[in-house]
Amino acid sequence: MSGIVLIGAQWGDEGKGKIVDLLSENADVIVRFQGGNNAGHTLVIKDKKIILHIIPSGALRENKICIIGNGVVIDPKVFFDELNQLKNNKLLPESTKIYISSSAHIIMPYHKIIDSIRETLTPTKIGTTGRGIGPAYEDKVARIGIRVGDLLFPDLLKDRLKYILEEKNQYITKVLKGNPLDFKEVYEDVVSFGEKMHPYICDTVELMHKLTRDRKNILFEGAQGTMLDIDHGTYPFVTSSNTVAGNAAIGSGVPLSAITKVVGVVKAYTTRVGNGPFPTEETSEIGDYLRKKGGEYGATTGRPRRCGWIDLVALKRAVMLNGIDRLVITKLDVLNELETIKVCVAYKYNNKETDIMPYGLNQLDICTPIYREFRGWKKNISNIRDGLDLPVEAKDYLKFIEDFLETKISIVSIGAERDENIIFEYLF
Ligand code: IMP
C-alpha cells in the first residue's frame, strides 16, 4: 500500500490536475481533502480540455474510487453540473465510484453573496474566486456550518438554518448593504440537493480505513498551493484552508501512518492569480510571454495569471513545510524558446542577502529577487520521453533545481497531453 499526497508547491495552478490524472493510473483511490470549487484542475485528453473543480481528477479513469473528504467545502450545484457534464460527454466510466463525506461542509448561497460583496468593500482586496470558500470555512470554525450529512435530516436542518439565515440576512443587509435571502427558497433548494446527493454521501472515514486496511494505493489530491495555505502562506492573501500535505490526514480522516510519500508539483516558472506578494513577478515582456505561451489564465475565473521566474527561496520553504520527498516539474516546454532563463536563489531584504522568506505582513513586498541565469535550450522538447535525450541546458536547469532543493525530480511534464511526460521514476 502507498499513500501519496500530491500538493502544489507554489501559489496554485502548478498543473496538479494532469499529474493526478497520470498518477491515478496506478492508484485505486483518489481523495480531495481541502478547498472547494475555487480549484480548477485542467486535463487535456485527446485534444479535449476538461476542467474539474470539485470531482477528483482521477475520476476519468476506469475502476477508481473518488472521495470528496471531510476537509472539502462543496457547492452542490457545482458538483451536479460537473457530474452531468462528465456523464453527458461520456467521460465518466461506469466503474468510477464517487463518495462524498457526510462531514464535508456545504457552500450555501449566502456564502457566495458574502464573498463577492466583501471583496468590493474591503481595503485589502484578496482577489478571491468569489465562490464562497472563505465564508463557508468561517462558518465551519464558528460551528454554524451546514454539513453534507445534515441534508439527510431536513426537519432538524430547518430550525438550525432558520436561525443561521436570520443572522446572515442581518449581516448581508445591514453591514454589506445587500439583499436578504428567502428562507423557504434556500431551505427547499438545499434539501432537494440533499435528496439527489444521498447516494453519494457516506462516512468516508470508515471507507478510508477499510481501503487502507485492504492495502489500496491512495492518492491525496491537494488543491491551490503551499503559498496560499491559511497558516503558512502569504497571509492574508491566501485561501481559507490548509493546503499543505499535513492536512491530507485531517481532511480525509486517516492517521498520519497512511501517508508514505509527499510529492510537490512545481511549475518551471511561477504564476499567481489574485492579489498578494510575488517577489519574482515580471510585469514586462517576459511576464506577457510566459502568460501567452503557458496559457496562464485562471481555470476557475478566467483571470489572467501574474507570471514570473521560478522562486527557489519560496520553494525551499515549501519543501520544508510539506516534507516533499519528490518533485514533479511541469510546463518545462513553455521555456523552450527562451535565450536566457532566470532562477531566484535569494532575496535582497533590508540591504542584506537572504535565502529565507521573511515573516510578516508586506515584508515579502520589499524583497527583491537575486537571480542566477541559465542558457535556454531553444528547441522543442515535447517529443522527448527519455530524460537522457533532454538538451544539456535543460538538464542543467533541472539539476540545479534538484540540488538547491535537495529533492529528486521524478517526473517532468513537457506538454498538456496525457503522454507528454518524462518519467524518471514511477511513484506508485
Ligand atoms: P478563495 O480561495 O476563493 O477564497 O481565494 C483566495 C485566494 O486564493 C485568491 O488569491 C485566489 O485567486 C487564490 N486561489 C484560490 N483557489 C485557487 C486555485 O485553485 N489556484 C490558484 N489560486 C487560487
Tab-separated table of C-alpha atoms and ligand atoms in Angstrom:
chain	number	residue	atom	x	y	z
A	1	MET	CA	0.000	0.000	0.000
A	2	SER	CA	1.117	3.549	-0.724
A	3	GLY	CA	-0.428	6.818	0.339
A	4	ILE	CA	0.882	9.633	-1.808
A	5	VAL	CA	-0.010	13.221	-1.037
A	6	LEU	CA	0.314	15.453	-4.073
A	7	ILE	CA	0.376	19.178	-3.364
A	8	GLY	CA	1.113	22.398	-5.214
A	9	ALA	CA	4.400	23.902	-4.033
A	10	GLN	CA	3.822	27.449	-5.314
A	11	TRP	CA	0.709	29.680	-5.485
A	12	GLY	CA	-1.535	27.090	-7.134
A	13	ASP	CA	-2.029	26.327	-10.825
A	14	GLU	CA	1.127	24.210	-10.935
A	15	GLY	CA	-0.569	21.682	-13.223
A	16	LYS	CA	-1.685	19.279	-10.499
A	17	GLY	CA	-4.737	18.046	-12.440
A	18	LYS	CA	-2.643	16.493	-15.174
A	19	ILE	CA	-0.272	14.862	-12.692
A	20	VAL	CA	-3.123	13.490	-10.561
A	21	ASP	CA	-4.604	12.013	-13.726
A	22	LEU	CA	-1.216	10.486	-14.586
A	23	LEU	CA	-0.585	9.019	-11.130
A	24	SER	CA	-4.140	7.800	-10.783
A	25	GLU	CA	-3.419	5.211	-13.457
A	26	ASN	CA	-1.804	3.172	-10.676
A	27	ALA	CA	-3.904	4.452	-7.791
A	28	ASP	CA	-7.057	2.748	-6.530
A	29	VAL	CA	-8.396	5.709	-4.618
A	30	ILE	CA	-8.195	9.474	-5.223
A	31	VAL	CA	-9.194	11.812	-2.400
A	32	ARG	CA	-9.729	15.572	-2.304
A	33	PHE	CA	-9.018	16.753	1.240
A	34	GLN	CA	-9.379	20.555	1.230
A	35	GLY	CA	-10.645	23.536	-0.735
A	36	GLY	CA	-13.686	23.547	-2.947
A	37	ASN	CA	-14.600	24.700	-6.402
A	38	ASN	CA	-12.073	27.525	-6.164
A	39	ALA	CA	-9.777	24.858	-7.648
A	40	GLY	CA	-9.683	24.276	-11.372
A	41	HIS	CA	-7.773	21.168	-12.380
A	42	THR	CA	-7.214	21.093	-16.125
A	43	LEU	CA	-6.794	17.857	-18.054
A	44	VAL	CA	-6.223	17.506	-21.788
A	45	ILE	CA	-7.268	14.161	-23.152
A	46	LYS	CA	-7.101	13.614	-26.908
A	47	ASP	CA	-7.253	17.347	-27.631
A	48	LYS	CA	-10.261	17.742	-25.342
A	49	LYS	CA	-9.812	20.158	-22.449
A	50	ILE	CA	-11.613	19.189	-19.252
A	51	ILE	CA	-11.608	21.361	-16.140
A	52	LEU	CA	-12.581	19.740	-12.866
A	53	HIS	CA	-13.412	21.952	-9.912
A	54	ILE	CA	-14.688	19.566	-7.272
A	55	ILE	CA	-14.665	15.982	-8.556
A	56	PRO	CA	-11.210	14.421	-8.010
A	57	SER	CA	-9.084	14.459	-11.169
A	58	GLY	CA	-8.704	10.665	-11.157
A	59	ALA	CA	-12.412	10.204	-11.910
A	60	LEU	CA	-11.871	9.823	-15.630
A	61	ARG	CA	-10.044	6.513	-15.323
A	62	GLU	CA	-11.668	3.079	-15.034
A	63	ASN	CA	-12.254	1.414	-11.673
A	64	LYS	CA	-11.327	4.305	-9.413
A	65	ILE	CA	-12.804	5.230	-6.081
A	66	CYS	CA	-13.036	9.027	-5.830
A	67	ILE	CA	-13.652	10.593	-2.470
A	68	ILE	CA	-14.537	14.155	-1.529
A	69	GLY	CA	-13.243	14.251	2.019
A	70	ASN	CA	-14.454	15.962	5.176
A	71	GLY	CA	-11.997	18.855	4.719
A	72	VAL	CA	-13.633	19.989	1.479
A	73	VAL	CA	-16.355	22.621	1.112
A	74	ILE	CA	-18.853	21.660	-1.544
A	75	ASP	CA	-21.302	23.644	-3.650
A	76	PRO	CA	-23.976	21.054	-4.532
A	77	LYS	CA	-24.971	22.778	-7.774
A	78	VAL	CA	-21.386	22.818	-8.991
A	79	PHE	CA	-20.992	19.155	-8.057
A	80	PHE	CA	-24.038	18.089	-10.084
A	81	ASP	CA	-23.236	20.378	-13.030
A	82	GLU	CA	-19.760	18.848	-13.194
A	83	LEU	CA	-21.051	15.309	-12.795
A	84	ASN	CA	-23.632	15.803	-15.567
A	85	GLN	CA	-21.080	17.398	-17.852
A	86	LEU	CA	-18.777	14.389	-17.437
A	87	LYS	CA	-21.640	11.926	-17.937
A	88	ASN	CA	-23.045	13.754	-20.985
A	89	ASN	CA	-19.615	13.743	-22.623
A	90	LYS	CA	-19.176	10.053	-21.771
A	91	LEU	CA	-16.059	10.889	-19.778
A	92	LEU	CA	-17.047	9.226	-16.528
A	93	PRO	CA	-16.530	5.458	-16.648
A	94	GLU	CA	-19.397	3.384	-15.190
A	95	SER	CA	-16.810	1.737	-12.957
A	96	THR	CA	-15.863	5.024	-11.241
A	97	LYS	CA	-17.361	5.369	-7.792
A	98	ILE	CA	-17.778	8.787	-6.199
A	99	TYR	CA	-18.331	9.288	-2.463
A	100	ILE	CA	-18.856	12.494	-0.503
A	101	SER	CA	-18.047	12.753	3.197
A	102	SER	CA	-21.079	13.404	5.384
A	103	SER	CA	-18.846	15.799	7.342
A	104	ALA	CA	-17.850	17.998	4.376
A	105	HIS	CA	-19.369	21.465	4.594
A	106	ILE	CA	-21.889	22.898	2.156
A	107	ILE	CA	-21.237	26.207	0.414
A	108	MET	CA	-24.578	27.949	0.909
A	109	PRO	CA	-25.946	30.779	-1.281
A	110	TYR	CA	-25.206	33.337	1.452
A	111	HIS	CA	-21.531	32.333	1.444
A	112	LYS	CA	-21.219	33.328	-2.207
A	113	ILE	CA	-23.018	36.631	-1.639
A	114	ILE	CA	-20.837	37.493	1.359
A	115	ASP	CA	-17.653	36.548	-0.538
A	116	SER	CA	-18.433	38.736	-3.531
A	117	ILE	CA	-19.777	41.811	-1.699
A	118	ARG	CA	-16.935	41.756	0.812
A	119	GLU	CA	-14.388	41.801	-1.969
A	120	THR	CA	-15.837	45.108	-3.192
A	121	LEU	CA	-15.774	46.668	0.294
A	122	THR	CA	-12.559	45.533	1.949
A	123	PRO	CA	-9.461	47.752	1.695
A	124	THR	CA	-7.214	44.665	1.358
A	125	LYS	CA	-8.821	43.075	-1.655
A	126	ILE	CA	-7.722	39.452	-1.688
A	127	GLY	CA	-8.927	38.728	-5.194
A	128	THR	CA	-10.864	35.608	-4.186
A	129	THR	CA	-12.503	33.356	-6.736
A	130	GLY	CA	-15.889	34.567	-5.444
A	131	ARG	CA	-17.075	31.011	-4.884
A	132	GLY	CA	-17.949	31.441	-1.204
A	133	ILE	CA	-14.957	29.450	0.021
A	134	GLY	CA	-13.800	31.768	2.825
A	135	PRO	CA	-17.284	32.360	4.323
A	136	ALA	CA	-18.031	28.600	4.230
A	137	TYR	CA	-14.838	27.798	6.167
A	138	GLU	CA	-15.580	30.666	8.572
A	139	ASP	CA	-18.925	29.069	9.435
A	140	LYS	CA	-17.296	25.671	9.870
A	141	VAL	CA	-14.969	27.091	12.506
A	142	ALA	CA	-17.757	29.185	14.056
A	143	ARG	CA	-19.788	25.953	14.344
A	144	ILE	CA	-22.674	27.329	12.318
A	145	GLY	CA	-21.877	25.468	9.107
A	146	ILE	CA	-24.245	23.093	7.329
A	147	ARG	CA	-22.670	19.713	6.698
A	148	VAL	CA	-23.473	17.346	3.855
A	149	GLY	CA	-24.915	14.803	6.282
A	150	ASP	CA	-27.293	17.439	7.719
A	151	LEU	CA	-29.160	17.486	4.418
A	152	LEU	CA	-30.421	13.990	5.144
A	153	PHE	CA	-32.327	15.240	8.193
A	154	PRO	CA	-34.492	18.069	6.780
A	155	ASP	CA	-36.556	18.554	9.930
A	156	LEU	CA	-33.537	19.047	12.146
A	157	LEU	CA	-31.921	21.225	9.496
A	158	LYS	CA	-34.957	23.524	9.349
A	159	ASP	CA	-34.579	25.083	12.781
A	160	ARG	CA	-30.818	25.455	12.525
A	161	LEU	CA	-30.975	27.024	9.089
A	162	LYS	CA	-33.731	29.401	10.211
A	163	TYR	CA	-31.529	30.824	12.935
A	164	ILE	CA	-28.398	30.898	10.773
A	165	LEU	CA	-30.138	32.589	7.849
A	166	GLU	CA	-31.635	35.230	10.106
A	167	GLU	CA	-28.140	36.082	11.323
A	168	LYS	CA	-26.735	36.056	7.777
A	169	ASN	CA	-29.539	38.275	6.466
A	170	GLN	CA	-28.814	40.834	9.190
A	171	TYR	CA	-25.164	40.880	8.151
A	172	ILE	CA	-25.915	40.954	4.417
A	173	THR	CA	-28.466	43.775	4.629
A	174	LYS	CA	-27.081	45.924	7.469
A	175	VAL	CA	-23.322	45.607	7.030
A	176	LEU	CA	-22.862	44.646	3.388
A	177	LYS	CA	-25.953	46.520	2.124
A	178	GLY	CA	-27.024	43.547	0.044
A	179	ASN	CA	-30.404	41.872	-0.445
A	180	PRO	CA	-31.732	39.323	2.039
A	181	LEU	CA	-32.306	35.696	1.094
A	182	ASP	CA	-35.662	33.990	1.388
A	183	PHE	CA	-35.679	31.145	3.923
A	184	LYS	CA	-38.158	28.913	2.065
A	185	GLU	CA	-36.187	29.135	-1.167
A	186	VAL	CA	-32.803	28.454	0.466
A	187	TYR	CA	-34.183	25.600	2.566
A	188	GLU	CA	-36.072	23.871	-0.245
A	189	ASP	CA	-33.142	24.168	-2.633
A	190	VAL	CA	-30.645	22.693	-0.221
A	191	VAL	CA	-32.991	19.880	0.829
A	192	SER	CA	-33.630	18.917	-2.777
A	193	PHE	CA	-29.872	18.826	-3.410
A	194	GLY	CA	-29.603	16.626	-0.331
A	195	GLU	CA	-32.059	14.122	-1.838
A	196	LYS	CA	-30.026	13.995	-5.046
A	197	MET	CA	-26.766	13.702	-3.132
A	198	HIS	CA	-27.990	10.894	-0.921
A	199	PRO	CA	-26.478	8.012	-2.958
A	200	TYR	CA	-23.036	9.623	-2.824
A	201	ILE	CA	-22.979	10.504	0.875
A	202	CYS	CA	-21.230	8.211	3.313
A	203	ASP	CA	-18.974	8.022	6.330
A	204	THR	CA	-15.742	8.376	4.352
A	205	VAL	CA	-13.663	7.819	7.487
A	206	GLU	CA	-14.902	4.202	7.712
A	207	LEU	CA	-14.431	3.856	3.970
A	208	MET	CA	-10.879	5.234	4.027
A	209	HIS	CA	-9.961	2.906	6.857
A	210	LYS	CA	-11.307	-0.106	5.004
A	211	LEU	CA	-9.348	0.935	1.903
A	212	THR	CA	-6.119	1.369	3.883
A	213	ARG	CA	-6.687	-1.975	5.600
A	214	ASP	CA	-7.138	-3.529	2.145
A	215	ARG	CA	-3.743	-2.032	1.245
A	216	LYS	CA	-5.026	0.088	-1.622
A	217	ASN	CA	-2.925	2.748	-3.335
A	218	ILE	CA	-4.297	6.100	-2.266
A	219	LEU	CA	-3.627	9.439	-3.905
A	220	PHE	CA	-4.447	12.518	-1.842
A	221	GLU	CA	-5.120	15.344	-4.311
A	222	GLY	CA	-4.207	18.772	-2.972
A	223	ALA	CA	-5.781	21.942	-4.314
A	224	GLN	CA	-4.370	25.502	-4.536
A	225	GLY	CA	-0.729	25.735	-3.418
A	226	THR	CA	1.539	25.945	-0.391
A	227	MET	CA	1.899	29.732	-0.533
A	228	LEU	CA	-1.911	30.009	-0.328
A	229	ASP	CA	-2.082	27.985	2.904
A	230	ILE	CA	-4.131	29.727	5.605
A	231	ASP	CA	-1.346	29.312	8.196
A	232	HIS	CA	1.817	29.147	6.153
A	233	GLY	CA	1.045	31.179	3.044
A	234	THR	CA	1.328	34.880	2.297
A	235	TYR	CA	-1.434	35.822	4.754
A	236	PRO	CA	-3.907	37.493	4.350
A	237	PHE	CA	-3.581	36.858	0.601
A	238	VAL	CA	-4.314	33.171	0.958
A	239	THR	CA	-7.200	30.764	0.668
A	240	SER	CA	-9.148	29.656	3.734
A	241	SER	CA	-7.875	26.100	4.154
A	242	ASN	CA	-4.596	24.364	4.913
A	243	THR	CA	-3.151	23.441	1.563
A	244	VAL	CA	-0.018	21.764	2.915
A	245	ALA	CA	0.457	18.000	2.972
A	246	GLY	CA	-0.204	17.704	6.710
A	247	ASN	CA	-3.856	18.474	6.091
A	248	ALA	CA	-4.303	15.376	3.911
A	249	ALA	CA	-4.711	13.279	7.047
A	250	ILE	CA	-7.118	15.665	8.766
A	251	GLY	CA	-9.122	16.452	5.652
A	252	SER	CA	-9.754	12.806	4.845
A	253	GLY	CA	-9.804	11.281	8.321
A	254	VAL	CA	-6.829	8.947	8.099
A	255	PRO	CA	-3.931	8.585	10.546
A	256	LEU	CA	-0.532	10.022	9.583
A	257	SER	CA	0.717	6.468	9.038
A	258	ALA	CA	-1.493	6.259	5.928
A	259	ILE	CA	0.848	8.711	4.203
A	260	THR	CA	4.010	7.236	2.759
A	261	LYS	CA	5.206	9.907	0.342
A	262	VAL	CA	4.740	13.608	-0.390
A	263	VAL	CA	5.049	14.822	-3.969
A	264	GLY	CA	5.375	18.540	-4.691
A	265	VAL	CA	4.257	19.849	-8.065
A	266	VAL	CA	6.327	22.810	-9.266
A	267	LYS	CA	5.843	24.793	-12.453
A	268	ALA	CA	9.098	25.585	-14.295
A	269	TYR	CA	8.298	29.262	-13.672
A	270	THR	CA	5.873	30.906	-11.227
A	271	THR	CA	2.327	32.215	-11.510
A	272	ARG	CA	-0.122	33.711	-9.090
A	273	VAL	CA	-3.763	34.651	-9.533
A	274	GLY	CA	-5.321	37.156	-7.146
A	275	ASN	CA	-3.516	39.746	-5.075
A	276	GLY	CA	-0.593	39.491	-2.681
A	277	PRO	CA	3.200	39.450	-2.721
A	278	PHE	CA	5.048	37.738	-5.561
A	279	PRO	CA	8.783	38.595	-5.495
A	280	THR	CA	9.713	37.167	-8.907
A	281	GLU	CA	6.738	38.639	-10.771
A	282	GLU	CA	7.599	40.041	-14.214
A	283	THR	CA	5.210	42.759	-15.265
A	284	SER	CA	7.013	43.457	-18.534
A	285	GLU	CA	7.531	41.497	-21.777
A	286	ILE	CA	8.718	38.241	-20.258
A	287	GLY	CA	5.639	38.067	-17.992
A	288	ASP	CA	3.391	38.520	-21.029
A	289	TYR	CA	5.411	35.925	-22.915
A	290	LEU	CA	5.014	33.297	-20.168
A	291	ARG	CA	1.292	34.049	-19.877
A	292	LYS	CA	0.766	33.647	-23.603
A	293	LYS	CA	2.972	30.585	-24.086
A	294	GLY	CA	1.752	28.893	-20.933
A	295	GLY	CA	-1.939	29.750	-21.420
A	296	GLU	CA	-1.862	31.312	-17.974
A	297	TYR	CA	-5.488	32.257	-17.438
A	298	GLY	CA	-7.418	31.103	-14.349
A	299	ALA	CA	-9.186	27.762	-14.892
A	300	THR	CA	-11.943	28.835	-12.499
A	301	THR	CA	-12.354	32.553	-13.132
A	302	GLY	CA	-10.560	33.108	-16.463
A	303	ARG	CA	-8.466	35.873	-14.877
A	304	PRO	CA	-5.012	36.433	-16.412
A	305	ARG	CA	-2.402	34.969	-14.076
A	306	ARG	CA	0.545	37.048	-12.907
A	307	CYS	CA	3.733	35.418	-14.204
A	308	GLY	CA	7.429	35.383	-13.291
A	309	TRP	CA	10.550	33.278	-12.835
A	310	ILE	CA	10.843	30.234	-10.596
A	311	ASP	CA	11.467	31.188	-6.966
A	312	LEU	CA	13.695	28.675	-5.198
A	313	VAL	CA	13.585	30.594	-1.916
A	314	ALA	CA	9.817	30.138	-1.706
A	315	LEU	CA	10.177	26.551	-2.939
A	316	LYS	CA	12.742	25.733	-0.265
A	317	ARG	CA	10.150	26.738	2.295
A	318	ALA	CA	7.515	24.619	0.525
A	319	VAL	CA	9.825	21.579	0.662
A	320	MET	CA	10.274	22.197	4.387
A	321	LEU	CA	6.583	22.765	5.160
A	322	ASN	CA	5.297	19.760	3.263
A	323	GLY	CA	8.207	17.376	3.733
A	324	ILE	CA	8.361	16.965	-0.032
A	325	ASP	CA	10.084	13.670	-0.959
A	326	ARG	CA	9.828	14.022	-4.720
A	327	LEU	CA	9.296	16.863	-7.196
A	328	VAL	CA	7.289	16.964	-10.387
A	329	ILE	CA	8.272	19.810	-12.717
A	330	THR	CA	5.514	20.942	-15.077
A	331	LYS	CA	5.362	23.090	-18.205
A	332	LEU	CA	9.095	22.929	-18.902
A	333	ASP	CA	8.221	23.203	-22.611
A	334	VAL	CA	6.895	26.751	-22.052
A	335	LEU	CA	10.543	27.843	-21.691
A	336	ASN	CA	11.590	26.175	-24.983
A	337	GLU	CA	12.307	29.303	-26.981
A	338	LEU	CA	13.953	31.470	-24.358
A	339	GLU	CA	17.530	32.669	-24.765
A	340	THR	CA	18.035	33.038	-21.012
A	341	ILE	CA	16.151	31.570	-18.064
A	342	LYS	CA	16.357	33.075	-14.603
A	343	VAL	CA	16.149	31.306	-11.270
A	344	CYS	CA	15.671	33.196	-7.996
A	345	VAL	CA	18.226	31.888	-5.480
A	346	ALA	CA	17.995	34.548	-2.748
A	347	TYR	CA	16.220	37.788	-1.847
A	348	LYS	CA	17.673	41.181	-1.119
A	349	TYR	CA	15.879	42.204	2.060
A	350	ASN	CA	16.746	45.260	4.161
A	351	ASN	CA	20.025	45.570	2.241
A	352	LYS	CA	21.047	42.037	3.120
A	353	GLU	CA	21.014	38.855	1.106
A	354	THR	CA	18.860	36.054	2.483
A	355	ASP	CA	17.569	32.696	1.326
A	356	ILE	CA	14.857	32.635	3.989
A	357	MET	CA	11.381	34.027	3.276
A	358	PRO	CA	10.839	36.933	5.693
A	359	TYR	CA	7.975	36.786	8.138
A	360	GLY	CA	5.265	39.413	8.469
A	361	LEU	CA	2.720	41.453	6.597
A	362	ASN	CA	4.167	43.155	3.496
A	363	GLN	CA	7.736	42.014	4.232
A	364	LEU	CA	7.826	39.919	1.082
A	365	ASP	CA	6.806	43.029	-0.877
A	366	ILE	CA	10.101	44.692	-0.001
A	367	CYS	CA	12.215	41.733	-1.140
A	368	THR	CA	13.920	41.907	-4.495
A	369	PRO	CA	14.957	38.648	-6.121
A	370	ILE	CA	18.578	37.739	-6.744
A	371	TYR	CA	18.832	35.635	-9.876
A	372	ARG	CA	21.130	33.091	-11.355
A	373	GLU	CA	20.897	32.915	-15.141
A	374	PHE	CA	20.795	29.776	-17.266
A	375	ARG	CA	21.203	29.389	-21.007
A	376	GLY	CA	17.974	28.346	-22.736
A	377	TRP	CA	17.844	25.151	-24.836
A	378	LYS	CA	15.995	26.807	-27.697
A	379	LYS	CA	14.380	23.727	-29.136
A	380	ASN	CA	11.132	21.827	-28.892
A	381	ILE	CA	11.357	19.165	-26.190
A	382	SER	CA	7.754	17.913	-26.238
A	383	ASN	CA	8.586	14.731	-28.174
A	384	ILE	CA	11.264	13.618	-25.726
A	385	ARG	CA	10.312	10.702	-23.438
A	386	ASP	CA	13.760	9.695	-22.121
A	387	GLY	CA	15.438	12.164	-19.769
A	388	LEU	CA	18.823	11.350	-21.294
A	389	ASP	CA	17.645	12.941	-24.558
A	390	LEU	CA	16.972	16.330	-22.985
A	391	PRO	CA	19.237	19.154	-24.219
A	392	VAL	CA	22.160	19.751	-21.876
A	393	GLU	CA	20.830	23.212	-20.959
A	394	ALA	CA	17.521	21.708	-19.797
A	395	LYS	CA	19.394	19.042	-17.819
A	396	ASP	CA	21.473	21.785	-16.148
A	397	TYR	CA	18.335	23.731	-15.259
A	398	LEU	CA	16.633	20.694	-13.697
A	399	LYS	CA	19.798	19.548	-11.908
A	400	PHE	CA	20.208	22.983	-10.339
A	401	ILE	CA	16.632	22.871	-9.003
A	402	GLU	CA	17.168	19.358	-7.609
A	403	ASP	CA	20.416	20.319	-5.907
A	404	PHE	CA	19.123	23.584	-4.484
A	405	LEU	CA	16.009	21.952	-3.062
A	406	GLU	CA	17.845	18.738	-2.136
A	407	THR	CA	14.921	16.811	-3.598
A	408	LYS	CA	14.796	14.425	-6.537
A	409	ILE	CA	12.686	15.111	-9.607
A	410	SER	CA	10.520	12.107	-10.552
A	411	ILE	CA	8.530	13.454	-13.483
A	412	VAL	CA	8.897	16.348	-15.913
A	413	SER	CA	5.803	17.397	-17.840
A	414	ILE	CA	6.558	18.800	-21.290
A	415	GLY	CA	3.092	19.357	-22.751
A	416	ALA	CA	-0.578	19.353	-21.843
A	417	GLU	CA	-1.397	15.917	-23.292
A	418	ARG	CA	-1.595	12.855	-21.051
A	419	ASP	CA	1.540	11.230	-22.530
A	420	GLU	CA	3.758	14.315	-22.760
A	421	ASN	CA	5.957	13.443	-19.796
A	422	ILE	CA	9.471	12.327	-18.993
A	423	ILE	CA	9.209	9.777	-16.213
A	424	PHE	CA	12.398	9.217	-14.225
A	425	GLU	CA	10.720	7.136	-11.547
A	426	TYR	CA	7.271	5.593	-11.013
A	427	LEU	CA	5.714	6.910	-7.841
A	428	PHE	CA	3.200	4.124	-7.152
B	1	IMP	P1	-10.538	31.901	-2.400
B	1	IMP	O1	-9.914	30.551	-2.231
B	1	IMP	O2	-11.587	31.933	-3.473
B	1	IMP	O3	-11.008	32.464	-1.096
B	1	IMP	O4	-9.395	32.894	-2.911
B	1	IMP	C1	-8.290	33.277	-2.089
B	1	IMP	C2	-7.017	33.391	-2.923
B	1	IMP	O5	-6.623	32.093	-3.371
B	1	IMP	C3	-7.159	34.237	-4.181
B	1	IMP	O6	-5.930	34.897	-4.419
B	1	IMP	C4	-7.407	33.219	-5.271
B	1	IMP	O7	-7.029	33.681	-6.539
B	1	IMP	C5	-6.495	32.093	-4.792
B	1	IMP	N1	-6.921	30.776	-5.255
B	1	IMP	C6	-7.960	30.042	-4.806
B	1	IMP	N2	-8.023	28.866	-5.457
B	1	IMP	C7	-7.005	28.854	-6.325
B	1	IMP	C8	-6.525	27.877	-7.247
B	1	IMP	O8	-7.048	26.773	-7.399
B	1	IMP	N3	-5.413	28.233	-7.959
B	1	IMP	C9	-4.777	29.417	-7.773
B	1	IMP	N4	-5.180	30.349	-6.926
B	1	IMP	C10	-6.295	30.069	-6.195
